[in-house]
CSV table of C-alpha atoms and ligand atoms in Angstrom, one decimal:
chain,number,residue,atom,x,y,z
A,1,UNK,CA,95.2,-69.9,-218.7
A,2,UNK,CA,93.0,-68.5,-221.5
A,3,UNK,CA,96.0,-68.4,-223.8
A,4,UNK,CA,98.7,-70.8,-225.0
A,5,UNK,CA,101.2,-68.5,-223.6
A,6,UNK,CA,104.1,-71.0,-224.5
A,7,UNK,CA,103.3,-70.9,-228.1
A,8,UNK,CA,102.7,-67.2,-228.0
A,9,UNK,CA,106.0,-66.8,-226.3
A,10,UNK,CA,107.7,-68.9,-229.2
A,11,UNK,CA,106.8,-66.3,-231.6
A,12,UNK,CA,108.8,-63.4,-229.7
A,13,UNK,CA,112.2,-64.1,-230.5
A,14,UNK,CA,113.7,-61.5,-227.9
A,15,UNK,CA,112.1,-63.3,-224.9
A,16,UNK,CA,114.7,-66.1,-225.5
A,17,UNK,CA,117.4,-63.5,-225.0
A,18,UNK,CA,120.1,-64.0,-222.2
A,19,UNK,CA,121.1,-60.5,-221.0
A,20,UNK,CA,124.1,-61.9,-219.4
A,21,UNK,CA,125.4,-65.5,-219.9
A,22,UNK,CA,122.6,-67.7,-218.1
A,23,UNK,CA,120.4,-65.1,-217.4
A,24,UNK,CA,117.4,-64.7,-219.6
A,25,UNK,CA,115.4,-61.6,-219.8
A,26,UNK,CA,112.3,-61.2,-217.8
A,27,UNK,CA,110.6,-58.5,-219.6
A,28,UNK,CA,108.0,-56.5,-217.4
A,29,UNK,CA,108.2,-53.2,-219.3
A,30,UNK,CA,105.3,-53.7,-221.8
A,31,UNK,CA,103.9,-50.3,-220.8
A,32,UNK,CA,106.8,-48.9,-222.0
A,33,UNK,CA,106.9,-50.6,-225.2
A,34,UNK,CA,105.8,-54.2,-226.1
A,35,UNK,CA,108.0,-56.8,-227.8
A,36,UNK,CA,107.4,-57.5,-231.4
A,37,UNK,CA,106.4,-61.1,-232.7
A,38,UNK,CA,108.0,-62.7,-235.5
A,39,UNK,CA,104.9,-62.1,-238.1
A,40,UNK,CA,105.8,-58.3,-237.5
A,41,UNK,CA,109.4,-58.5,-237.9
A,42,UNK,CA,109.0,-60.7,-240.8
A,43,UNK,CA,106.4,-58.4,-242.5
A,44,UNK,CA,108.9,-55.3,-242.7
A,45,UNK,CA,111.6,-57.5,-243.7
A,46,UNK,CA,109.6,-58.6,-246.7
A,47,UNK,CA,108.5,-55.1,-247.2
A,48,UNK,CA,112.2,-54.1,-247.6
A,49,UNK,CA,113.3,-57.0,-249.6
A,50,UNK,CA,110.5,-57.3,-252.1
A,51,UNK,CA,108.5,-54.0,-252.5
A,52,UNK,CA,110.0,-51.0,-251.0
A,53,UNK,CA,109.3,-47.8,-253.0
A,54,UNK,CA,107.8,-44.5,-252.2
A,55,UNK,CA,104.0,-44.3,-251.8
A,56,UNK,CA,101.1,-42.4,-253.8
A,57,UNK,CA,103.6,-41.1,-256.4
A,58,UNK,CA,104.8,-43.9,-258.7
A,59,UNK,CA,103.0,-45.8,-261.3
A,60,UNK,CA,105.6,-48.4,-261.2
A,61,UNK,CA,104.8,-52.0,-259.8
A,62,UNK,CA,106.9,-51.8,-256.7
A,63,UNK,CA,105.1,-48.2,-255.6
A,64,UNK,CA,101.8,-49.6,-256.5
A,65,UNK,CA,102.4,-52.5,-254.2
A,66,UNK,CA,104.0,-50.4,-251.5
A,67,UNK,CA,100.7,-47.9,-251.7
A,68,UNK,CA,98.7,-50.8,-251.5
A,69,UNK,CA,100.3,-52.5,-248.4
A,70,UNK,CA,100.3,-48.9,-246.7
A,71,UNK,CA,96.4,-48.4,-247.5
A,72,UNK,CA,95.6,-52.0,-246.5
A,73,UNK,CA,97.4,-51.5,-243.1
A,74,UNK,CA,95.1,-48.3,-242.4
A,75,UNK,CA,92.1,-50.6,-243.4
A,76,UNK,CA,93.0,-53.4,-241.1
A,77,UNK,CA,93.6,-50.5,-238.3
A,78,UNK,CA,90.3,-49.0,-238.8
A,79,UNK,CA,88.8,-52.5,-238.4
A,80,UNK,CA,90.6,-53.3,-235.2
A,81,UNK,CA,89.1,-50.2,-233.5
A,82,UNK,CA,85.8,-50.7,-235.4
A,83,UNK,CA,86.3,-47.3,-236.9
A,84,UNK,CA,83.5,-46.5,-239.5
A,85,UNK,CA,85.8,-46.0,-242.3
A,86,UNK,CA,89.6,-46.3,-243.3
A,87,UNK,CA,89.9,-42.6,-244.0
A,88,UNK,CA,89.2,-41.8,-240.5
A,89,UNK,CA,92.6,-43.2,-239.4
A,90,UNK,CA,95.6,-40.8,-239.8
A,91,UNK,CA,99.0,-42.4,-239.5
A,92,UNK,CA,101.1,-40.2,-236.9
A,93,UNK,CA,104.4,-41.2,-235.4
A,94,UNK,CA,102.9,-42.1,-232.0
A,95,UNK,CA,100.4,-41.1,-229.5
A,96,UNK,CA,102.0,-38.2,-228.8
A,97,UNK,CA,101.8,-36.8,-232.2
A,98,UNK,CA,98.2,-37.9,-232.5
A,99,UNK,CA,97.2,-35.7,-229.3
A,100,UNK,CA,99.6,-32.8,-230.7
A,101,UNK,CA,97.7,-33.2,-234.0
A,102,UNK,CA,94.2,-32.5,-232.2
A,103,UNK,CA,95.8,-29.7,-230.1
A,104,UNK,CA,97.4,-27.8,-233.2
A,105,UNK,CA,94.6,-28.2,-235.4
A,106,UNK,CA,91.1,-28.9,-234.0
A,107,UNK,CA,91.9,-26.9,-230.8
A,108,UNK,CA,93.5,-23.8,-232.3
A,109,UNK,CA,90.8,-23.8,-235.0
A,110,UNK,CA,88.1,-24.0,-232.3
A,111,UNK,CA,89.1,-22.7,-228.8
A,112,UNK,CA,89.6,-19.0,-227.8
A,113,UNK,CA,90.9,-17.2,-224.6
A,114,UNK,CA,88.9,-18.4,-221.4
A,115,UNK,CA,87.5,-21.8,-223.2
A,116,UNK,CA,87.6,-24.7,-220.9
A,117,UNK,CA,89.6,-28.2,-221.4
A,118,UNK,CA,88.9,-30.8,-219.0
A,119,UNK,CA,92.0,-33.3,-218.3
A,120,UNK,CA,92.5,-35.6,-215.5
A,121,UNK,CA,95.3,-35.7,-212.8
A,122,UNK,CA,96.3,-39.3,-214.0
A,123,UNK,CA,97.5,-38.1,-217.6
A,124,UNK,CA,100.9,-38.9,-219.2
A,125,UNK,CA,102.6,-35.8,-220.0
A,126,UNK,CA,101.7,-36.2,-223.7
A,127,UNK,CA,98.1,-35.2,-222.9
A,128,UNK,CA,99.0,-32.4,-220.6
A,129,UNK,CA,102.0,-30.4,-222.1
A,130,UNK,CA,100.1,-29.8,-225.5
A,131,UNK,CA,97.2,-28.2,-223.6
A,132,UNK,CA,99.8,-26.2,-221.3
A,133,UNK,CA,101.2,-24.7,-224.7
A,134,UNK,CA,97.9,-24.0,-225.9
A,135,UNK,CA,96.9,-22.4,-222.6
A,136,UNK,CA,100.0,-20.3,-222.8
A,137,UNK,CA,99.5,-19.2,-226.0
A,138,UNK,CA,95.6,-18.9,-226.2
A,139,UNK,CA,94.7,-18.5,-222.9
A,140,UNK,CA,92.5,-21.3,-222.7
A,141,UNK,CA,91.4,-22.8,-219.2
A,142,UNK,CA,92.5,-26.1,-217.8
A,143,UNK,CA,90.7,-28.2,-215.2
A,144,UNK,CA,91.3,-31.6,-214.0
A,145,UNK,CA,89.3,-34.6,-213.1
A,146,UNK,CA,90.9,-35.6,-209.6
A,147,UNK,CA,92.2,-39.1,-208.9
A,148,UNK,CA,91.0,-40.7,-205.4
A,149,UNK,CA,93.1,-42.3,-203.1
A,150,UNK,CA,92.2,-45.8,-204.7
A,151,UNK,CA,93.3,-44.6,-208.3
A,152,UNK,CA,90.1,-43.7,-209.8
A,153,UNK,CA,88.5,-40.6,-211.2
A,154,UNK,CA,86.3,-38.6,-209.1
A,155,UNK,CA,83.2,-38.6,-211.6
A,156,UNK,CA,81.0,-36.1,-209.2
A,157,UNK,CA,83.9,-33.4,-209.7
A,158,UNK,CA,83.7,-34.3,-213.5
A,159,UNK,CA,80.0,-33.6,-213.4
A,160,UNK,CA,80.4,-30.2,-211.6
A,161,UNK,CA,83.1,-29.2,-214.2
A,162,UNK,CA,80.7,-30.2,-216.8
A,163,UNK,CA,78.3,-27.3,-216.0
A,164,UNK,CA,81.1,-24.8,-216.7
A,165,UNK,CA,80.5,-25.4,-220.4
A,166,UNK,CA,83.7,-27.0,-221.7
A,167,UNK,CA,84.8,-27.4,-225.0
A,168,UNK,CA,87.1,-30.3,-224.8
A,169,UNK,CA,87.5,-33.4,-222.5
A,170,UNK,CA,90.8,-35.3,-223.1
A,171,UNK,CA,91.8,-38.4,-221.0
A,172,UNK,CA,93.4,-41.5,-220.7
A,173,UNK,CA,91.5,-44.8,-221.1
A,174,UNK,CA,94.1,-46.6,-219.1
A,175,UNK,CA,96.5,-45.1,-216.6
A,176,UNK,CA,100.2,-46.2,-217.5
A,177,UNK,CA,101.1,-46.0,-213.9
A,178,UNK,CA,98.0,-47.1,-212.0
A,179,UNK,CA,96.4,-49.1,-214.6
A,180,UNK,CA,93.2,-47.7,-213.9
A,181,UNK,CA,90.8,-48.6,-216.7
A,182,UNK,CA,88.7,-45.3,-216.9
A,183,UNK,CA,84.8,-45.3,-217.7
A,184,UNK,CA,85.5,-43.9,-221.2
A,185,UNK,CA,81.9,-44.4,-222.5
A,186,UNK,CA,80.6,-43.0,-219.6
A,187,UNK,CA,82.8,-39.7,-219.5
A,188,UNK,CA,82.2,-39.1,-223.7
A,189,UNK,CA,78.4,-39.3,-223.0
A,190,UNK,CA,78.5,-36.7,-220.3
A,191,UNK,CA,81.1,-34.6,-222.2
A,192,UNK,CA,78.7,-34.8,-225.4
A,193,UNK,CA,75.5,-33.9,-223.1
A,194,UNK,CA,77.3,-31.0,-222.3
A,195,UNK,CA,78.6,-30.0,-225.7
A,196,UNK,CA,82.2,-31.1,-225.8
A,197,UNK,CA,83.9,-33.1,-228.0
A,198,UNK,CA,86.4,-35.9,-226.5
A,199,UNK,CA,90.2,-37.1,-227.1
A,200,UNK,CA,90.7,-40.8,-225.7
A,201,UNK,CA,94.3,-41.3,-225.1
A,202,UNK,CA,94.2,-45.2,-226.0
A,203,UNK,CA,98.0,-45.7,-225.7
A,204,UNK,CA,97.5,-48.2,-223.1
A,205,UNK,CA,94.0,-49.2,-223.7
A,206,UNK,CA,94.2,-50.1,-227.5
A,207,UNK,CA,96.8,-52.7,-227.1
A,208,UNK,CA,95.2,-54.5,-224.2
A,209,UNK,CA,91.4,-54.4,-224.3
A,210,UNK,CA,88.7,-54.6,-227.0
A,211,UNK,CA,88.3,-51.0,-227.9
A,212,UNK,CA,85.3,-50.0,-230.1
A,213,UNK,CA,85.4,-46.3,-231.0
A,214,UNK,CA,81.5,-46.5,-232.2
A,215,UNK,CA,80.6,-48.1,-229.1
A,216,UNK,CA,82.4,-45.4,-227.1
A,217,UNK,CA,81.2,-42.7,-229.5
A,218,UNK,CA,85.0,-41.4,-229.4
A,219,UNK,CA,85.6,-38.2,-231.1
A,220,UNK,CA,89.3,-38.9,-231.3
A,221,UNK,CA,91.4,-41.9,-230.3
A,222,UNK,CA,95.2,-41.7,-230.1
A,223,UNK,CA,97.5,-44.8,-229.9
A,224,UNK,CA,101.1,-46.1,-230.8
A,225,UNK,CA,101.9,-49.3,-232.8
A,226,UNK,CA,104.9,-49.9,-230.4
A,227,UNK,CA,103.0,-50.7,-227.4
A,228,UNK,CA,100.9,-53.2,-229.3
A,229,UNK,CA,103.4,-55.7,-230.9
A,230,UNK,CA,104.0,-53.4,-233.7
A,231,UNK,CA,107.1,-51.2,-234.6
A,232,UNK,CA,108.3,-47.8,-233.1
A,233,UNK,CA,107.8,-44.7,-235.4
A,234,UNK,CA,104.1,-45.1,-236.1
A,235,UNK,CA,101.0,-44.6,-234.4
A,236,UNK,CA,97.3,-43.3,-235.2
A,237,UNK,CA,94.7,-40.9,-234.7
A,238,UNK,CA,91.0,-42.0,-235.3
A,239,UNK,CA,88.6,-39.1,-235.8
A,240,UNK,CA,85.3,-38.8,-236.9
A,241,UNK,CA,85.2,-38.0,-240.5
A,242,UNK,CA,83.0,-34.7,-240.1
A,243,UNK,CA,85.6,-33.5,-237.6
A,244,UNK,CA,88.8,-34.4,-239.5
A,245,UNK,CA,87.2,-32.9,-242.7
A,246,UNK,CA,86.6,-29.4,-241.2
A,247,UNK,CA,90.1,-29.1,-239.5
A,248,UNK,CA,92.9,-27.4,-240.9
A,249,UNK,CA,96.1,-29.4,-241.8
A,250,UNK,CA,98.9,-30.1,-239.2
A,251,UNK,CA,102.2,-30.0,-241.4
A,252,UNK,CA,102.4,-28.7,-245.0
A,253,UNK,CA,104.4,-30.5,-247.7
A,254,UNK,CA,104.0,-33.2,-250.2
A,255,UNK,CA,101.1,-35.6,-250.4
A,256,UNK,CA,98.9,-33.5,-248.2
A,257,UNK,CA,97.9,-31.0,-251.1
A,258,UNK,CA,95.4,-31.3,-254.0
A,259,UNK,CA,97.0,-28.3,-255.6
A,260,UNK,CA,99.9,-26.0,-255.0
A,261,UNK,CA,100.3,-22.5,-256.6
A,262,UNK,CA,103.3,-20.3,-255.9
A,263,UNK,CA,101.4,-18.2,-253.2
A,264,UNK,CA,98.6,-21.0,-252.1
A,265,UNK,CA,97.7,-24.4,-251.9
A,266,UNK,CA,94.3,-26.5,-251.6
A,267,UNK,CA,94.6,-29.4,-248.9
A,268,UNK,CA,94.0,-33.1,-250.1
A,269,UNK,CA,91.0,-34.8,-248.7
A,270,UNK,CA,91.5,-37.0,-245.5
A,271,UNK,CA,93.4,-38.8,-244.5
A,272,UNK,CA,96.3,-37.6,-246.8
A,273,UNK,CA,95.4,-33.9,-245.6
A,274,UNK,CA,97.3,-35.0,-242.2
A,275,UNK,CA,100.0,-36.9,-243.7
A,276,UNK,CA,102.6,-34.7,-245.3
A,277,UNK,CA,105.9,-36.1,-246.4
A,278,UNK,CA,107.0,-39.6,-246.9
A,279,UNK,CA,105.5,-41.6,-244.1
A,280,UNK,CA,106.6,-44.6,-242.2
A,281,UNK,CA,105.9,-47.0,-244.9
A,282,UNK,CA,107.8,-50.2,-243.6
A,283,UNK,CA,106.2,-49.5,-240.4
A,284,UNK,CA,102.7,-49.3,-241.7
A,285,UNK,CA,103.1,-52.7,-242.9
A,286,UNK,CA,104.4,-53.8,-239.4
A,287,UNK,CA,101.5,-52.1,-237.9
A,288,UNK,CA,99.1,-54.1,-240.2
A,289,UNK,CA,100.9,-57.1,-239.1
A,290,UNK,CA,100.6,-56.5,-235.4
A,291,UNK,CA,96.9,-55.9,-235.7
A,292,UNK,CA,96.4,-59.4,-237.4
A,293,UNK,CA,98.6,-61.1,-234.8
A,294,UNK,CA,96.4,-59.5,-232.1
A,295,UNK,CA,93.2,-60.2,-233.9
A,296,UNK,CA,94.2,-63.8,-234.5
A,297,UNK,CA,94.5,-64.1,-230.8
A,298,UNK,CA,91.5,-62.0,-230.0
A,299,UNK,CA,91.7,-58.9,-227.6
A,300,UNK,CA,89.1,-60.6,-225.2
A,301,UNK,CA,91.7,-63.3,-224.6
A,302,UNK,CA,94.5,-61.0,-224.3
A,303,UNK,CA,92.6,-59.1,-221.6
A,304,UNK,CA,91.7,-62.0,-219.8
A,305,UNK,CA,95.2,-63.4,-219.6
A,306,UNK,CA,96.5,-60.1,-218.4
A,307,UNK,CA,93.9,-60.0,-215.7
A,308,UNK,CA,94.9,-63.4,-214.5
A,309,UNK,CA,98.5,-62.2,-214.4
A,310,UNK,CA,97.8,-58.9,-212.8
A,311,UNK,CA,95.3,-60.4,-210.2
A,312,UNK,CA,98.4,-62.8,-209.2
A,313,UNK,CA,101.0,-60.0,-209.3
A,314,UNK,CA,99.0,-57.8,-206.8
A,315,UNK,CA,98.4,-60.7,-204.6
A,316,UNK,CA,102.1,-61.8,-204.3
A,317,UNK,CA,103.6,-58.2,-204.3
A,318,UNK,CA,101.3,-57.3,-201.4
A,319,UNK,CA,102.6,-60.1,-199.4
A,320,UNK,CA,106.1,-58.6,-199.2
A,321,UNK,CA,106.6,-56.5,-196.3
A,322,UNK,CA,107.2,-52.8,-197.0
A,323,UNK,CA,105.9,-53.0,-200.8
A,324,UNK,CA,102.9,-50.6,-201.7
A,325,UNK,CA,101.2,-50.8,-205.1
A,326,UNK,CA,99.3,-48.0,-206.2
A,327,UNK,CA,96.1,-48.1,-208.2
A,328,UNK,CA,92.9,-50.0,-208.0
A,329,UNK,CA,92.1,-53.5,-207.3
A,330,UNK,CA,92.9,-56.0,-210.2
A,331,UNK,CA,89.2,-55.9,-211.7
A,332,UNK,CA,89.5,-52.0,-212.1
A,333,UNK,CA,92.8,-52.0,-214.0
A,334,UNK,CA,94.8,-53.4,-216.8
A,335,UNK,CA,98.3,-55.1,-216.3
A,336,UNK,CA,100.4,-52.8,-214.5
A,337,UNK,CA,101.7,-52.8,-211.1
A,338,UNK,CA,103.5,-49.8,-209.8
A,339,UNK,CA,105.0,-49.7,-206.4
A,340,UNK,CA,107.1,-48.4,-203.7
A,341,UNK,CA,109.6,-50.4,-201.4
A,342,UNK,CA,110.0,-48.9,-198.0
A,343,UNK,CA,113.6,-47.3,-197.8
A,344,UNK,CA,114.8,-48.3,-201.2
A,345,UNK,CA,114.7,-45.7,-204.0
A,346,UNK,CA,112.7,-46.9,-207.1
A,347,UNK,CA,115.9,-46.7,-209.2
A,348,UNK,CA,117.8,-49.0,-206.8
A,349,UNK,CA,115.1,-51.7,-207.1
A,350,UNK,CA,115.2,-51.7,-210.5
A,351,UNK,CA,118.8,-51.8,-210.8
A,352,UNK,CA,119.1,-54.8,-208.4
A,353,UNK,CA,116.0,-56.7,-210.3
A,354,UNK,CA,118.3,-56.2,-213.7
A,355,UNK,CA,121.2,-58.2,-212.2
A,356,UNK,CA,118.7,-61.0,-212.6
A,357,UNK,CA,117.6,-59.9,-216.2
A,358,UNK,CA,114.2,-58.5,-214.9
A,359,UNK,CA,113.3,-55.7,-216.8
A,360,UNK,CA,111.1,-52.9,-215.2
A,361,UNK,CA,111.0,-49.3,-215.2
A,362,UNK,CA,111.5,-46.8,-212.4
A,363,UNK,CA,110.8,-43.1,-212.2
A,364,UNK,CA,107.7,-41.1,-212.8
A,365,UNK,CA,106.9,-42.6,-215.9
A,366,UNK,CA,106.2,-39.3,-217.4
A,367,UNK,CA,103.0,-38.8,-215.2
A,368,UNK,CA,104.8,-36.2,-212.7
A,369,UNK,CA,101.5,-34.6,-211.5
A,370,UNK,CA,100.1,-38.1,-210.7
A,371,UNK,CA,103.2,-39.0,-208.5
A,372,UNK,CA,102.9,-35.5,-207.0
A,373,UNK,CA,99.2,-36.4,-206.2
A,374,UNK,CA,100.5,-39.3,-204.1
A,375,UNK,CA,103.3,-37.5,-202.5
A,376,UNK,CA,106.0,-39.7,-204.1
A,377,UNK,CA,108.8,-38.7,-206.6
A,378,UNK,CA,108.8,-42.1,-208.3
A,379,UNK,CA,107.6,-45.7,-208.5
A,380,UNK,CA,108.9,-49.0,-209.8
A,381,UNK,CA,106.8,-50.4,-212.3
A,382,UNK,CA,106.2,-53.9,-213.8
A,383,UNK,CA,103.9,-54.3,-216.5
A,384,UNK,CA,102.5,-57.2,-218.4
A,385,UNK,CA,101.1,-58.2,-221.9
A,386,UNK,CA,99.9,-61.4,-223.5
A,387,UNK,CA,103.3,-63.0,-223.4
A,388,UNK,CA,103.8,-62.6,-219.4
A,389,UNK,CA,103.7,-65.5,-217.2
A,390,UNK,CA,102.8,-66.2,-213.5
A,391,UNK,CA,106.6,-67.9,-213.5
A,392,UNK,CA,107.7,-64.2,-214.4
A,393,UNK,CA,105.9,-62.5,-211.4
A,394,UNK,CA,107.6,-65.1,-209.1
A,395,UNK,CA,110.8,-64.0,-210.2
A,396,UNK,CA,110.2,-60.3,-209.8
A,397,UNK,CA,108.9,-61.3,-206.2
A,398,UNK,CA,112.1,-63.5,-205.5
A,399,UNK,CA,114.2,-60.2,-207.0
A,400,UNK,CA,112.3,-57.9,-204.4
A,401,UNK,CA,113.3,-60.2,-201.5
A,402,UNK,CA,116.9,-60.0,-203.0
A,403,UNK,CA,116.6,-56.1,-203.0
A,404,UNK,CA,115.7,-56.4,-199.2
A,405,UNK,CA,118.8,-58.5,-198.4
A,406,UNK,CA,120.9,-55.9,-200.2
A,407,UNK,CA,119.6,-53.0,-198.4
A,408,UNK,CA,119.2,-54.7,-195.0
B,501,7TS,N1,99.6,-41.8,-223.0
B,501,7TS,C1,99.9,-42.8,-222.4
B,501,7TS,C2,98.8,-43.3,-221.5
B,501,7TS,C3,101.1,-43.7,-222.4
B,501,7TS,O1,101.3,-44.7,-221.3
B,501,7TS,C4,102.2,-43.2,-223.4
B,501,7TS,C5,103.6,-43.6,-223.2
B,501,7TS,C6,101.8,-42.2,-224.1
B,501,7TS,C7,100.7,-41.6,-224.0
B,501,7TS,C8,102.7,-41.7,-225.0
B,501,7TS,O2,103.0,-42.6,-226.0
B,501,7TS,P1,104.4,-42.5,-227.3
B,501,7TS,O3,104.0,-43.7,-227.8
B,501,7TS,O4,103.8,-41.2,-227.9
B,501,7TS,O5,105.5,-42.4,-226.3
B,501,7TS,N2,104.0,-44.4,-221.9
B,501,7TS,C9,105.2,-44.9,-221.5
B,501,7TS,C10,105.3,-45.3,-220.4
B,501,7TS,O6,104.5,-45.5,-219.6
B,501,7TS,N3,106.8,-45.7,-220.2
B,501,7TS,O7,107.3,-45.2,-221.4
B,501,7TS,C11,106.3,-44.8,-222.3
């Protein structure tokens, strides 16, 4: 093991939880949301106990401390993804809001009827529906990089789409269903050569891989704190400063302005321009603590551990007659194993696993078009993180054999 998982697990109090007397939780649903370590919980508690105040408004000590903590967390997040400047990090509620921010501001200011936006067939609904809304409103054109049978993106089709003068390419860095890690740097380079800007959905990559926006040359990167050991209710949008500065505001209200008259306003500079109203202050503190926690472990170590668990999980799952795992081999994917089990509905699989405390997700995982592509309505999904163990994979496999018994 590349990580000291025993000591890591000790920092996640929930992993000790019994879901029923004598039945400990086996948490295999980190793709939906990760669990939270003690330092994150403690940082948020300390915020409420010691320096809760509204930010950017007061001159009193508590307000100054809260503001400093909010801005310090932004600096930590910027460093975590190697953003050149903290002002390029916009706090949002989550990945969904980050993508919508780009769709409602950059895209509405820059796209007109007939303009091409390229997406992929493996997108989460949050990187589809904002563009559907824009297509209906503006008449922009959507094209999709196809997914191959082994769960990879078909870059030959992408190259041919690029000859149609796209304005924007928005794609996931890691599929939440197939686990596929997409060749983001290459996709971005080709998009730039074609004159398009790029949005990277980093909801699954930022928590699990070392993501460097400068190496990628990403124009925008969207991610959520709750999937990376942080709290719910906060996420981030990284954007290159020149793009963010040229974009109109998203929501109007307090903090996002320099000056307001009865009939006009002047927007604030970035990042405040995009942060209207009282933000998620305690959550920003938790987000910063999550980034500290992951940094102290090292993202390379997190990724290596997940790789080991995923490789083992795929090997064990594929041994089970009737189980079909979707997506590429372990070397091309993150810690996700979505599968079907002959003759048993994915929801039934999940329900029977839950009897043994095994938490997995069943359904279309907010990627309906991808499931349609594979001709299935749903899958059962087990997903892994830095606290996952081979023992938990073994419990999952035992659980699936029990499902087999129940359904004959
Ligand atoms: N993009 C990807 C690739 C995701 O996996 C998710 C959430 C989102 C965007 C949206 O993130 P949010 O924080 O704004 O909700 N994925 C999942 C999932 O797979 N199960 O629950 C949420």
